[in-house]
């Protein structure tokens, strides 16, 4: 499967409880087809006191979301991502405009 979404990309959620929210990709799990998006799919987690968190308690954090539920975003608009060979290198392109993404 081609890696169309990468860490650091801005993506838009296209379905689910957080539909139309945008955020930066924090991590990508290619094996399980999940992404972690900043500020999306927030869950409450009960944590025990530890060396890093002396207090413990209830923490809000992001949970993984399926990669099929997000699309690459350019200026607030979700666009499809394709691949093309430019100057002998395979690059991701915006299917709408044909511009290279990276």
Coordinates of C-alpha atoms in Angstrom, one line a residue:
X1 CA 0.0 0.0 0.0
X2 CA 1.4 3.4 -1.0
X3 CA 2.2 5.8 1.9
X4 CA 0.0 8.8 0.9
X5 CA -0.1 10.3 4.4
X6 CA 3.1 11.1 6.2
X7 CA 4.1 12.5 9.6
X8 CA 3.8 16.3 9.6
X9 CA 1.1 16.5 6.9
X10 CA -2.0 18.6 7.6
X11 CA -5.0 16.4 7.2
X12 CA -8.8 16.8 7.3
X13 CA -11.1 14.2 8.9
X14 CA -13.8 13.2 6.4
X15 CA -16.0 11.0 8.5
X16 CA -16.8 10.1 12.1
X17 CA -17.4 12.2 15.2
X18 CA -14.7 14.7 14.4
X19 CA -15.7 15.2 10.8
X20 CA -14.3 18.5 9.2
X21 CA -11.6 18.9 11.9
X22 CA -8.1 19.6 10.7
X23 CA -4.8 18.7 12.4
X24 CA -1.2 17.8 11.9
X25 CA -0.3 14.1 11.7
X26 CA 1.8 13.1 14.8
X27 CA 2.5 9.5 13.8
X28 CA 1.5 6.9 11.2
X29 CA 1.1 3.2 11.9
X30 CA 1.3 1.6 8.5
X31 CA 0.9 -2.0 9.8
X32 CA -2.5 -1.2 11.4
X33 CA -3.5 1.6 9.0
X34 CA -3.9 4.2 11.7
X35 CA -2.8 7.8 12.1
X36 CA -2.6 10.0 15.2
X37 CA -3.8 13.5 14.4
X38 CA -3.3 16.5 16.7
X39 CA -6.5 17.5 18.5
X40 CA -8.7 14.8 16.9
X41 CA -10.4 11.8 18.5
X42 CA -9.6 12.9 22.0
X43 CA -10.2 10.4 24.8
X44 CA -9.9 10.5 28.5
X45 CA -7.3 8.2 30.0
X46 CA -7.0 7.4 33.7
X47 CA -3.3 7.2 34.6
X48 CA -1.5 5.9 37.7
X49 CA 1.2 8.1 39.4
X50 CA 4.6 7.4 37.8
X51 CA 8.0 9.0 37.6
X52 CA 7.0 11.2 34.7
X53 CA 3.5 12.0 36.0
X54 CA 3.8 12.3 39.8
X55 CA 0.2 13.3 40.2
X56 CA -1.6 10.7 38.1
X57 CA -5.3 11.3 37.4
X58 CA -7.4 11.9 34.3
X59 CA -5.5 12.9 31.1
X60 CA -7.0 13.9 27.7
X61 CA -5.0 12.6 24.8
X62 CA -5.4 11.7 21.1
X63 CA -6.3 8.2 20.0
X64 CA -5.5 6.7 16.6
X65 CA -8.0 7.1 13.8
X66 CA -8.2 4.9 10.7
X67 CA -6.1 6.3 7.8
X68 CA -9.1 5.9 5.4
X69 CA -11.0 8.5 7.5
X70 CA -8.5 11.3 6.7
X71 CA -7.5 13.2 3.5
X72 CA -4.5 15.4 2.8
X73 CA -5.5 19.1 3.2
X74 CA -4.4 22.1 1.3
X75 CA -5.7 25.6 2.4
X76 CA -8.6 23.9 4.3
X77 CA -9.7 21.8 1.3
X78 CA -9.3 18.0 1.2
X79 CA -7.6 16.8 -1.9
X80 CA -6.6 13.4 -3.3
X81 CA -2.9 12.4 -3.4
X82 CA -1.3 10.7 -6.3
X83 CA 2.2 9.8 -7.4
X84 CA 4.3 11.0 -10.3
X85 CA 7.9 10.7 -11.4
X86 CA 9.6 14.1 -11.7
X87 CA 13.3 14.5 -12.4
X88 CA 13.8 10.8 -11.8
X89 CA 12.2 10.8 -8.3
X90 CA 8.9 9.5 -7.3
X91 CA 6.9 12.4 -5.6
X92 CA 3.5 12.9 -4.1
X93 CA 1.2 15.2 -6.1
X94 CA -2.0 17.0 -5.5
X95 CA -4.5 15.4 -7.9
X96 CA -6.5 18.6 -8.2
X97 CA -3.8 20.9 -9.3
X98 CA -0.9 18.5 -10.3
X99 CA 1.5 20.3 -8.0
X100 CA 4.2 18.4 -6.1
X101 CA 3.6 18.1 -2.4
X102 CA 7.1 17.2 -1.3

